[in-house]
Coordinates of C-alpha atoms (C1' of nucleotides) in Angstrom, one line a residue:
Chain S
M260 CA -18.4 -21.9 -25.8
G261 CA -21.4 -19.5 -25.9
Y262 CA -21.9 -19.2 -22.1
Y263 CA -21.4 -15.5 -22.2
E264 CA -23.3 -14.5 -25.3
R265 CA -25.9 -12.3 -23.7
H266 CA -23.5 -10.0 -22.1
P267 CA -22.4 -6.7 -23.5
K268 CA -18.8 -5.9 -24.6
F269 CA -16.8 -2.7 -24.0
L270 CA -13.7 -1.0 -25.3
V271 CA -10.8 -1.6 -23.0
A272 CA -8.2 1.2 -23.0
V273 CA -4.9 1.5 -21.2
D274 CA -3.4 4.8 -19.9
C275 CA 0.2 5.2 -18.9
I276 CA 1.3 7.7 -16.3
I277 CA 5.0 8.0 -17.0
F278 CA 7.1 9.4 -14.1
G279 CA 10.6 10.8 -14.4
V280 CA 12.8 13.0 -12.2
Q281 CA 14.5 16.1 -13.6
D282 CA 16.1 19.0 -11.8
G283 CA 15.3 17.3 -8.5
S284 CA 11.5 17.2 -9.1
L285 CA 9.0 14.7 -10.2
K286 CA 7.7 15.1 -13.7
L287 CA 5.1 13.4 -15.8
L288 CA 5.4 12.7 -19.6
L289 CA 2.1 14.2 -20.8
I290 CA 0.9 14.8 -24.4
Q291 CA -0.8 17.8 -25.8
R292 CA -3.0 15.8 -28.2
N293 CA -2.2 16.3 -31.9
F294 CA -5.0 13.9 -32.9
Q295 CA -8.8 13.4 -32.3
P296 CA -10.7 13.2 -30.1
E297 CA -9.9 16.1 -27.8
M298 CA -7.2 17.4 -30.1
G299 CA -5.2 20.2 -28.5
R300 CA -6.0 19.3 -24.9
W301 CA -3.6 17.6 -22.4
S302 CA -3.8 14.0 -21.6
I303 CA -1.7 11.0 -20.5
M304 CA -0.7 8.6 -23.2
G305 CA -3.1 5.8 -23.9
G306 CA -4.3 3.3 -26.4
F307 CA -6.8 0.4 -26.8
T308 CA -6.2 -3.2 -26.0
R309 CA -6.1 -5.3 -29.1
E310 CA -7.6 -8.7 -29.9
G311 CA -5.1 -11.4 -28.7
E312 CA -3.1 -8.9 -26.6
S313 CA -3.1 -8.8 -22.8
V314 CA -4.0 -5.6 -21.2
D315 CA -0.5 -5.4 -19.6
D316 CA 1.0 -5.9 -23.1
A317 CA -1.2 -3.1 -24.5
A318 CA 0.3 -0.8 -21.8
R319 CA 3.8 -1.9 -22.7
R320 CA 3.1 -1.3 -26.4
V321 CA 1.8 2.2 -25.7
L322 CA 5.0 2.9 -23.8
V323 CA 7.3 1.6 -26.5
D324 CA 5.3 3.8 -29.0
L325 CA 5.9 6.9 -27.0
T326 CA 9.4 6.4 -25.6
G327 CA 11.1 3.8 -27.7
L328 CA 11.9 1.8 -24.6
D329 CA 10.7 -1.8 -24.1
N330 CA 12.2 -2.3 -20.6
V331 CA 10.4 0.3 -18.7
F332 CA 9.2 -0.5 -15.2
I333 CA 5.4 -0.5 -15.1
E334 CA 2.8 -1.5 -12.6
Q335 CA -1.0 -1.4 -12.8
V336 CA -2.8 1.4 -10.8
K337 CA -6.4 0.3 -11.2
A338 CA -9.3 0.1 -13.6
Y339 CA -11.7 3.0 -14.2
G340 CA -15.2 2.0 -15.1
R341 CA -17.6 4.9 -14.7
V342 CA -20.3 4.9 -17.4
D343 CA -19.6 8.4 -18.7
R344 CA -15.9 8.7 -18.1
E345 CA -15.5 9.3 -21.9
P346 CA -18.2 11.0 -23.9
Y347 CA -17.6 9.3 -27.2
D348 CA -18.2 5.6 -26.3
R349 CA -18.3 3.4 -23.2
V350 CA -14.6 2.8 -22.4
V351 CA -13.2 0.9 -19.4
S352 CA -9.7 2.1 -18.9
V353 CA -6.9 0.4 -17.0
A354 CA -4.2 2.8 -15.7
Y355 CA -0.5 1.9 -15.3
Y356 CA 2.3 3.9 -13.9
A357 CA 5.7 3.8 -15.4
L358 CA 9.0 4.9 -13.9
M359 CA 11.9 5.8 -16.2
N360 CA 15.1 7.6 -16.3
V361 CA 14.6 10.8 -18.2
K362 CA 18.0 10.5 -19.9
D363 CA 16.8 7.3 -21.7
Y364 CA 13.9 9.2 -23.3
D365 CA 13.8 9.4 -27.1
V366 CA 13.2 13.1 -27.8
S367 CA 12.3 12.6 -31.5
L368 CA 9.6 10.1 -30.7
G369 CA 8.3 12.4 -28.0
E370 CA 8.1 15.3 -30.4
K371 CA 6.1 13.2 -32.9
H372 CA 3.5 12.7 -30.2
N373 CA 3.8 16.2 -28.9
A374 CA 4.9 14.9 -25.5
H375 CA 6.4 17.1 -22.7
W376 CA 7.8 16.5 -19.2
V377 CA 5.6 18.4 -16.9
D378 CA 6.3 19.2 -13.2
I379 CA 3.9 17.4 -10.9
H380 CA 3.2 20.7 -9.2
E381 CA 2.2 22.4 -12.4
L382 CA -0.2 20.0 -14.1
P383 CA -2.5 21.4 -16.8
E384 CA -6.1 20.6 -17.0
L385 CA -6.5 17.1 -18.3
I386 CA -9.2 15.3 -20.3
F387 CA -11.7 12.8 -18.8
D388 CA -10.6 11.4 -15.5
H389 CA -6.9 11.6 -16.2
G390 CA -6.3 13.9 -13.3
E391 CA -7.9 11.3 -10.9
M392 CA -5.7 8.6 -12.4
I393 CA -2.5 10.7 -11.8
G394 CA -3.6 11.2 -8.1
D395 CA -4.1 7.5 -7.7
A396 CA -0.8 6.7 -9.4
L397 CA 1.1 9.1 -7.1
R398 CA -0.5 7.6 -4.0
K399 CA 0.4 4.1 -5.2
I400 CA 4.0 5.0 -6.0
R401 CA 4.5 6.5 -2.6
Q402 CA 3.1 3.4 -1.0
E403 CA 5.2 1.1 -3.1
A404 CA 8.4 3.1 -2.8
S405 CA 8.3 2.7 1.0
A406 CA 7.9 -1.1 0.7
R407 CA 10.2 -2.0 -2.2
P408 CA 13.0 -0.3 -4.1
V409 CA 11.0 1.1 -7.1
A410 CA 12.8 4.4 -6.9
F411 CA 15.8 3.0 -8.6
N412 CA 13.9 2.8 -11.9
L413 CA 14.0 6.6 -12.0
L414 CA 17.8 6.6 -12.0
P415 CA 20.5 5.5 -14.3
P416 CA 22.1 2.1 -13.5
E417 CA 24.9 3.9 -11.6
F418 CA 24.0 6.8 -9.4
T419 CA 25.3 8.9 -6.5
L420 CA 23.8 9.0 -3.1
T421 CA 22.8 12.6 -3.6
Q422 CA 20.9 11.6 -6.8
L423 CA 19.1 8.8 -4.9
Q424 CA 18.2 11.2 -2.1
K425 CA 16.8 13.8 -4.6
V426 CA 14.7 11.1 -6.3
L427 CA 13.1 10.1 -3.0
E428 CA 12.6 13.7 -2.0
A429 CA 10.9 14.3 -5.3
I430 CA 8.6 11.3 -4.8
Y431 CA 7.6 12.3 -1.3
D432 CA 7.8 16.0 -1.9
G433 CA 9.9 16.4 1.2
K434 CA 13.5 17.0 2.4
Y435 CA 15.6 14.5 4.3
D436 CA 18.7 14.9 6.4
K437 CA 21.8 14.0 4.5
R438 CA 23.5 12.1 7.3
N439 CA 20.4 10.2 8.4
F440 CA 19.6 9.3 4.8
R441 CA 23.1 7.9 4.2
K442 CA 23.1 5.9 7.4
K443 CA 19.9 4.2 6.3
V444 CA 21.1 3.5 2.8
A445 CA 24.3 2.0 4.3
L446 CA 22.2 -0.6 6.0
L447 CA 20.7 -1.8 2.6
P448 CA 23.0 -4.6 1.3
Y449 CA 21.4 -4.3 -2.1
V450 CA 22.6 -0.7 -2.7
E451 CA 26.3 -1.4 -3.4
P452 CA 29.2 0.8 -4.3
T453 CA 30.6 0.2 -7.8
G454 CA 34.0 1.6 -6.9
R455 CA 33.6 4.2 -9.6
V456 CA 33.3 7.9 -9.2
D457 CA 31.1 10.5 -10.8
K458 CA 32.8 13.8 -11.4
S459 CA 30.0 15.4 -13.4
E460 CA 28.2 17.0 -10.5
S461 CA 31.1 18.1 -8.3
K462 CA 34.8 18.7 -8.4
R463 CA 35.6 16.3 -5.7
G464 CA 33.6 13.5 -7.3
A465 CA 31.0 11.3 -5.6
A466 CA 31.0 7.5 -5.2
L467 CA 28.7 5.7 -7.6
F468 CA 26.3 3.0 -6.4
R469 CA 24.1 0.5 -8.1
F470 CA 21.0 -1.4 -7.1
N471 CA 21.7 -5.2 -6.9
E472 CA 18.4 -6.9 -7.6
K473 CA 19.6 -10.3 -6.7
K474 CA 20.7 -9.2 -3.2
F475 CA 17.3 -7.5 -2.8
E476 CA 15.5 -10.7 -3.6
K477 CA 17.6 -12.7 -1.2
E478 CA 16.7 -10.1 1.5
R479 CA 13.0 -10.5 0.8
E480 CA 13.1 -14.3 1.0
H481 CA 14.5 -14.2 4.5
K482 CA 12.2 -11.4 5.6
I483 CA 9.1 -13.5 5.5
F484 CA 9.1 -13.4 9.3
Chain Y
M294 CA -18.7 9.9 -32.3
G295 CA -17.0 7.2 -34.2
Y296 CA -13.5 7.9 -33.2
Y297 CA -13.0 4.4 -31.6
E298 CA -14.8 2.3 -34.2
R299 CA -11.9 0.2 -35.3
H300 CA -11.0 -1.1 -31.9
P301 CA -12.2 -4.5 -30.5
K302 CA -14.6 -4.8 -27.5
F303 CA -14.4 -7.3 -24.6
L304 CA -16.5 -8.7 -21.9
V305 CA -15.9 -6.9 -18.6
A306 CA -16.5 -9.1 -15.5
V307 CA -16.3 -8.3 -11.9
D308 CA -15.2 -10.7 -9.2
C309 CA -15.9 -10.2 -5.5
I310 CA -13.5 -11.5 -2.8
I311 CA -15.7 -11.4 0.3
F312 CA -13.9 -11.5 3.6
G313 CA -15.4 -12.3 7.0
V314 CA -14.0 -13.3 10.4
Q315 CA -15.4 -16.4 12.2
D316 CA -13.9 -18.3 15.2
G317 CA -11.0 -15.9 15.2
S318 CA -9.9 -16.7 11.6
L319 CA -10.2 -15.0 8.3
K320 CA -12.8 -16.6 5.9
L321 CA -13.8 -16.1 2.3
L322 CA -17.3 -16.5 1.0
L323 CA -16.7 -18.9 -2.0
I324 CA -19.2 -20.6 -4.2
Q325 CA -19.2 -24.2 -5.4
R326 CA -20.7 -23.4 -8.8
N327 CA -24.2 -24.8 -9.4
F328 CA -24.3 -23.3 -12.9
Q329 CA -22.2 -23.4 -16.1
P330 CA -19.5 -22.9 -17.0
E331 CA -17.2 -24.8 -14.6
M332 CA -20.2 -26.2 -12.8
G333 CA -19.1 -28.0 -9.6
R334 CA -15.8 -26.2 -9.2
W335 CA -15.0 -23.6 -6.6
S336 CA -14.8 -19.9 -7.5
I337 CA -15.3 -16.5 -6.1
M338 CA -18.6 -14.8 -6.9
G339 CA -18.7 -12.8 -10.1
G340 CA -20.8 -11.4 -12.9
F341 CA -20.7 -9.2 -16.0
T342 CA -20.8 -5.5 -16.2
R343 CA -24.0 -4.3 -17.9
E344 CA -24.7 -1.6 -20.4
G345 CA -25.2 1.6 -18.6
E346 CA -23.8 0.3 -15.3
S347 CA -20.4 1.3 -13.9
V348 CA -18.0 -1.4 -13.1
D349 CA -18.1 -0.5 -9.4
D350 CA -21.9 -0.8 -9.5
A351 CA -21.7 -4.2 -11.1
A352 CA -19.6 -5.3 -8.2
R353 CA -22.1 -3.9 -5.7
R354 CA -24.9 -5.7 -7.6
V355 CA -23.1 -9.0 -7.5
L356 CA -22.6 -8.5 -3.8
V357 CA -26.3 -7.7 -3.2
D358 CA -27.2 -10.8 -5.2
L359 CA -25.1 -13.1 -3.0
T360 CA -25.5 -11.5 0.5
G361 CA -28.7 -9.4 0.4
L362 CA -26.6 -6.5 1.7
D363 CA -26.3 -3.2 -0.1
N364 CA -24.0 -1.4 2.3
V365 CA -21.0 -3.7 2.3
F366 CA -17.6 -2.1 2.2
I367 CA -15.9 -2.8 -1.1
E368 CA -12.7 -1.6 -2.7
Q369 CA -11.1 -2.4 -6.1
V370 CA -8.1 -4.8 -6.1
K371 CA -7.1 -4.5 -9.8
A372 CA -8.0 -5.6 -13.3
Y373 CA -6.9 -8.9 -14.8
G374 CA -6.4 -8.8 -18.5
R375 CA -4.5 -11.9 -19.6
V376 CA -5.7 -13.2 -23.0
D377 CA -6.4 -16.7 -21.9
R378 CA -7.5 -16.2 -18.4
E379 CA -10.8 -17.7 -19.2
P380 CA -11.1 -20.4 -21.9
Y381 CA -14.6 -19.6 -23.2
D382 CA -14.2 -16.0 -24.4
R383 CA -11.9 -13.1 -23.9
V384 CA -12.9 -11.6 -20.5
V385 CA -11.2 -8.7 -18.7
S386 CA -12.1 -9.0 -15.1
V387 CA -12.0 -6.4 -12.3
A388 CA -11.6 -7.8 -8.8
Y389 CA -13.0 -6.2 -5.7
Y390 CA -12.6 -7.2 -2.1
A391 CA -15.5 -6.8 0.3
L392 CA -15.4 -6.8 4.1
M393 CA -18.5 -7.9 6.0
N394 CA -19.7 -9.1 9.4
V395 CA -20.5 -12.8 9.0
K396 CA -23.5 -12.3 11.3
D397 CA -25.2 -10.1 8.7
Y398 CA -25.0 -12.7 6.1
D399 CA -28.2 -14.0 4.6
V400 CA -27.9 -17.8 4.8
S401 CA -30.8 -18.7 2.5
L402 CA -29.4 -16.5 -0.3
G403 CA -26.0 -18.1 0.2
E404 CA -27.6 -21.6 0.0
K405 CA -29.2 -20.6 -3.3
H406 CA -25.8 -19.9 -4.7
N407 CA -24.1 -22.8 -2.9
A408 CA -21.9 -20.4 -1.1
H409 CA -19.7 -21.3 1.9
W410 CA -17.4 -19.5 4.3
V411 CA -13.9 -21.1 3.8
D412 CA -10.9 -20.6 6.0
I413 CA -8.2 -18.7 4.3
H414 CA -5.7 -21.4 5.2
E415 CA -7.8 -24.1 3.6
L416 CA -8.7 -22.8 0.2
P417 CA -9.8 -25.3 -2.4
E418 CA -8.5 -25.2 -5.9
L419 CA -10.2 -22.4 -7.7
I420 CA -11.1 -21.8 -11.4
F421 CA -9.2 -19.4 -13.7
D422 CA -7.0 -16.9 -11.9
H423 CA -9.2 -16.7 -8.9
G424 CA -6.4 -17.9 -6.6
E425 CA -4.1 -15.1 -7.8
M426 CA -7.0 -12.6 -7.2
I427 CA -7.3 -13.8 -3.6
G428 CA -3.6 -13.4 -3.0
D429 CA -3.6 -9.9 -4.4
A430 CA -6.7 -9.0 -2.3
L431 CA -5.1 -10.2 0.9
R432 CA -2.0 -8.2 0.3
K433 CA -4.1 -5.2 -0.4
I434 CA -6.2 -5.6 2.7
R435 CA -3.1 -5.9 4.9
Q436 CA -1.7 -2.8 3.3
E437 CA -5.0 -0.9 3.8
A438 CA -5.7 -2.1 7.3
S439 CA -2.4 -0.6 8.5
A440 CA -3.2 2.8 7.0
R441 CA -6.9 3.2 7.6
P442 CA -9.4 1.5 9.8
V443 CA -11.0 -0.9 7.4
A444 CA -10.9 -3.8 9.9
F445 CA -14.1 -2.4 11.6
N446 CA -16.1 -3.5 8.6
L447 CA -15.5 -7.1 9.7
L448 CA -17.1 -6.5 13.1
P449 CA -20.6 -5.7 14.3
P450 CA -21.3 -2.0 15.1
E451 CA -20.4 -2.6 18.8
F452 CA -17.5 -4.8 19.6
T453 CA -15.2 -5.7 22.5
L454 CA -11.4 -5.0 22.4
T455 CA -10.8 -8.8 22.3
Q456 CA -12.9 -9.1 19.2
L457 CA -11.1 -6.2 17.5
Q458 CA -7.7 -7.8 18.4
K459 CA -8.8 -11.2 17.0
V460 CA -9.9 -9.6 13.7
L461 CA -6.5 -7.9 13.3
E462 CA -4.7 -11.1 14.2
A463 CA -6.8 -12.9 11.6
I464 CA -5.9 -10.3 9.0
Y465 CA -2.2 -10.4 9.7
D466 CA -2.1 -14.1 10.6
G467 CA -0.2 -13.2 13.8
K468 CA -0.6 -12.7 17.6
Y469 CA -0.3 -9.5 19.5
D470 CA 0.3 -8.7 23.1
K471 CA -2.9 -7.8 24.8
R472 CA -1.6 -5.0 26.9
N473 CA 0.3 -3.4 24.0
F474 CA -2.7 -3.7 21.8
R475 CA -5.0 -2.0 24.2
K476 CA -2.5 0.8 24.8
K477 CA -2.5 1.5 21.1
V478 CA -6.2 1.4 20.7
A479 CA -6.6 3.7 23.7
L480 CA -4.7 6.4 21.7
L481 CA -7.2 6.3 18.9
P482 CA -9.9 8.8 19.6
Y483 CA -12.2 7.3 17.0
V484 CA -12.5 4.0 18.9
E485 CA -14.9 5.0 21.6
P486 CA -16.5 3.2 24.5
T487 CA -20.3 2.9 24.3
G488 CA -20.7 2.4 28.0
R489 CA -22.4 -0.9 27.3
V490 CA -21.2 -4.3 28.3
D491 CA -21.1 -7.6 26.4
K492 CA -21.7 -10.6 28.5
S493 CA -21.9 -13.1 25.8
E494 CA -18.3 -14.1 25.8
S495 CA -17.4 -13.9 29.4
K496 CA -19.0 -14.0 32.9
R497 CA -17.3 -10.8 33.9
G498 CA -18.4 -8.9 30.8
A499 CA -16.3 -6.8 28.4
A500 CA -16.7 -3.1 27.6
L501 CA -18.2 -2.4 24.2
F502 CA -16.7 0.0 21.8
R503 CA -17.7 1.5 18.5
F504 CA -15.9 3.1 15.5
N505 CA -16.7 6.8 15.2
E506 CA -16.2 7.6 11.5
K507 CA -16.6 11.3 12.0
K508 CA -13.8 11.5 14.6
F509 CA -11.7 9.5 12.2
E510 CA -12.3 11.9 9.4
K511 CA -11.4 14.8 11.7
E512 CA -8.1 13.1 12.6
R513 CA -7.3 12.7 8.9
E514 CA -7.9 16.3 8.0
H515 CA -5.4 17.4 10.6
K516 CA -2.9 14.8 9.8
I517 CA -2.1 16.2 6.4
F518 CA 1.3 17.3 7.9
Chain T
dT211 C1' -15.0 -22.0 44.7
dC212 C1' -13.0 -22.0 40.6
dA213 C1' -12.6 -21.6 35.6
dA214 C1' -12.5 -18.2 32.1
dA215 C1' -12.1 -14.0 30.0
dA216 C1' -11.2 -8.9 31.3
dG217 C1' -8.3 -5.6 32.6
dT218 C1' -4.0 -3.1 33.9
dG219 C1' 2.2 -0.5 34.1
dT220 C1' 6.9 -0.7 33.8
dT221 C1' 11.3 -1.3 31.8
dA222 C1' 14.6 -2.3 28.1
dA223 C1' 15.7 -2.2 23.3
dG224 C1' 15.5 -0.2 19.2
dT225 C1' 14.5 3.4 16.0
dT226 C1' 14.2 8.1 14.5
dT227 C1' 15.5 12.8 14.6
dA228 C1' 18.3 16.9 15.1
dC229 C1' 22.4 18.9 14.5
dA230 C1' 27.7 21.2 12.2
dC231 C1' 31.9 20.7 10.5
dC232 C1' 36.0 19.0 7.5
dC233 C1' 37.4 17.2 2.8
dA234 C1' 38.8 17.1 -2.0
dT235 C1' 39.2 19.4 -6.2
dG236 C1' 38.9 22.2 -10.5
dA237 C1' 38.4 26.6 -11.9
Chain C
dT180 C1' 42.5 30.2 -2.9
dC181 C1' 38.0 29.5 -2.7
dA182 C1' 33.4 27.9 -4.0
dT183 C1' 31.0 23.6 -4.5
dG184 C1' 29.2 19.4 -3.5
dG185 C1' 30.9 15.1 -0.8
dG186 C1' 31.3 13.0 3.3
dT187 C1' 31.1 11.8 8.4
dG188 C1' 29.2 10.8 14.4
dT189 C1' 26.7 11.5 18.6
dA190 C1' 23.1 12.3 21.9
dA191 C1' 18.1 13.1 23.0
dA192 C1' 13.4 11.9 22.0
dC193 C1' 10.3 8.7 20.8
dT194 C1' 8.4 4.2 19.7
dT195 C1' 8.0 -0.6 20.2
dA196 C1' 8.4 -5.0 22.6
dA197 C1' 8.6 -8.0 26.4
dC198 C1' 6.6 -9.4 30.4
dA199 C1' 2.6 -11.5 34.9
dC200 C1' -0.7 -10.8 38.0
dT201 C1' -5.4 -9.2 39.9
dT202 C1' -10.5 -8.8 39.0
dT203 C1' -15.2 -10.3 38.2
dT204 C1' -18.8 -13.4 38.1
dG205 C1' -21.8 -17.4 36.5
dA206 C1' -21.9 -22.1 36.7

DNA sequence: TCAAAAGTGTTAAGTTTACACCCATGA
DNA sequence: TCATGGGTGTAAACTTAACACTTTTGA
């Protein structure tokens, strides 16, 4: 006790960059602030870490507040520690990105916070260093999505191959060849057909698939070499 | 002013995971603590962020303290915010990795801090979550080193191709084919021969190369597509 | 003269890309 | 019956991986 007394303390914020896919493009859940400070301006959703609460838990709490969902996929982006990054007080902020299925989103909670899904190509001017955070989060997601199957978090539990392709195209802001894409997916044992058919997007109907996390973990174990 | 008054404040530490390559294997500069708390135990080098100092600057300061070098390559790993990660007080810590050429290291400063280069395969038990930090830093370096030329920071300004290969083998804990390796390097315009020869490691002598940062940046610009 | 590190090409295997048509169905 | 999205294979280009011998020179 008492070893650290002479050192200063700082506010520790969390900021959540919430991604979703809608109409084939990548969106962010941003708020047009209906509270001080910076009321009226656009920002990502944030909050302060509480006494007795881990920083990760603070991020999850902020997310539950805004979306009503407590099982959203989140991952830390990094910490932002510039001295003047907020003009009101010294705040060290830890950014997280979250991936969610837009369909799960609680519209009434969103309205309370004045939250809106904004296309990644049409971002408004944001407060503080929130623009930088979004750029870093995007880079990180792109990195991650090529190494592990995070994209599934943006989809409902059962999805068609066309939906999966559109999500990846939204993440990488590109277009892929349908046949090549399906050939690759066919090689992934952890993307498995459910046997069910989705008729909502075409007359013919498309096969539904699901992500099998257990099979994925098995894969990983054996891929150490 | 005053918007954030009701929120708690925390100590913000920085921890530096310092990598070097020696005898063809990857080493970390660890300290066997000669101060409290946790005197006598092994840890990575750290410190606390000061009033009016950015978190990045705090990391650089800690690094200068330990190595005497103010131009070491550093990059943030991530923030660690578990409630009980340190038993003495609530501390949020931001980890950084640093890459340096072991030859530049100031031995007398190191001795003052009781610092030692420890092989990555023979790590001692470390305090707090420092072991986790090292694992995360290693993963991050491996990721980065395959996307951008960070490995050069572990070498002297002029190096032989054998030295470069050994550094990459140390990072990825693997072995590469000499001919394939050299073919790949030959395609990188930003690894250029200096025309000089190193005779210290062989009788015949090996051509010396250097990393040309400007050429690398040019490459990048044109590689946006 | 010989030990020790430097240097050098070719071929096979695997991966990635480009490309166009038929299918099933509800409106 | 026809418009709409679903579904399927093959060949060329490119990339990666495997492999062994000759050169130089100081001790």
